Phi, psi and omega in degrees: 000322180264017180086006182293336181301334180288345182274354179296135184299122180294345177287338181271314181234124179231147177293141178227160178282168174060038176060030175252157169221158183256132176234116182053040176084358180255135180275125181241126181278120182284346178278349182289142178273356182288137178293146179264120179231104185281357183260357185305309182300320180297316181294320179298317178297323180293317179297317178300319180295317181296317179295313180298322178296319180292319178298314179298325179300315180293315185288338180270353177289154171290158183305314184291322179295321179295317177301311180297328179290319185285343179263014170258154181300313181294313182297316180298316181295315181296319180293321177299321184294335183251358183303320183291348179269354177288135169276173186298323180294317179294323179294322175300317179297319180295314180298317178296323181291319181287317174039249187282358177276345186302317178301319181289325177293318181298327183275350186280153181303320180256324184296332182298331178291326178294311182293328177304312180286325179301315179302322184292324185266353180284151171274162184310318182297325179286320178295322179300318178299318180291315181301318178298326180287341180272354190314304187286348185234013184299315182292318178301314180292325180298328183262006180276142181303319182263325184291333183296328185291313175298325180291323176296319177298317180301315181295326180292328188259348181294142182236323187284152178297324181296318178300314182295319180295320179299311182293320178301318179297328178287328184280319183304129182093347180243016183301319182294318180297314183288320185301320186264004178266140184300326179264318184298329180302327181290330177294314178297316181298318179296318182294319178296318183292333188250015177225165179263162181307315183292340180274345183224032185307312182296322179296318178304313181298315181296324179292316179298324179292344178259008190303324182298332179266319183299318188293341182254007184246141184298324178271320182296322182295333178294324176294316180297318179298317178299320180295315179299319183291321190256356179268146172246007180281109184294331178295321178296313180297320180296318180296319180294313180297320180296319180299318182292314182290333181272352186227075176051068181303327178299324178296314181294321180298327183264355183285141183298336179249315185298331182301331180291326177292320177296317178301317183294325176296318180294321181289325183287111183297334180292343184257000187302325182288349183254001186245021181300318180295321178296318179298319179296320179295321178294318178301314185288338184235025188303323185292306181296323180290326182288341184266004182247153186301306187277313184291335179298328177294324178294316179297317179302314181288330175296319178291320185285319188246346186284177178298137184295333177299320179292322179296317179297324179295317178298316179301313181297322179295320179297314181292314184297321184262009176053053182255007183299314182296320179300317181289318181296328183272001179258141184295339177255322183297330181295331177289328177297317178297320179299314179295323180296316179296321179298315182292318178298320179294319179297315181292326178296319178296322178297318180297320180295318180295321183289337181269353179286000000 
């Protein structure tokens, strides 16, 4: 206003054609809608400096000092925040520095969050180095309240055959210990869910050999259910179905834990050819089973997923013996009727389409 604008150094701002002006030698288009921030480069350099400084801080610590730092709430959080800024060489140095401390960090209340993120950003060769270091304590960590979570994450993200073989070797022979443990069972379940039959053949066999104990245990039956769900090996499914049909199937259908394994067999289309005897037992005892808390779920799934011939037999028995009112007035039986109506309606629609 007072003419001070004329005192601005012409070396900094010069007039340019086409609505552009030069600032410190850079051409800026005045027609652009982008905001002008002359501090961006400065801030980026500052952030880079802070990250590099934090990385150097970790790498310059003694091994023991780094371990003690990572098992604190503050240290674990700060280290997690900068892990993604490590390049591969720096990450190799960090893994070598931690070395035998990794199992203890993984088991720690705060440190487990750090290893959880570490596993995610590592490349396979780095994870293999870590997995080998976990060898003597893998089962202990699997059953640890805090250690189990990073290991579950590890199993979910591993891709290479070597990684899978290493973990499988740690599990083989320890199936019984892991299956019945509240935390360890999740390690087995994750491994089954994230591998193929050919990658865990020996594990499949060992689990089936434990079926008499697994099927009656709250944690063990979950392992059995995962195997039924994720296996395509018909021999495995046949062995499981045969064990149930040969050993008081009515008991398993009504059992608070075993009934879930029976349900999973019924749902699994690959097992349908092996559950005919189970279906027949449900048909013959549909009324008593439909009126109970656990077995009614088995009847529902038999109606929903089973052979339609079996469903029709259940329907005919209900109508012929006038049991509809009994089922409708029962807190469990009414759901059986609901599933029956749904299945009859579905099949009726299929028949209509086929006759068009």
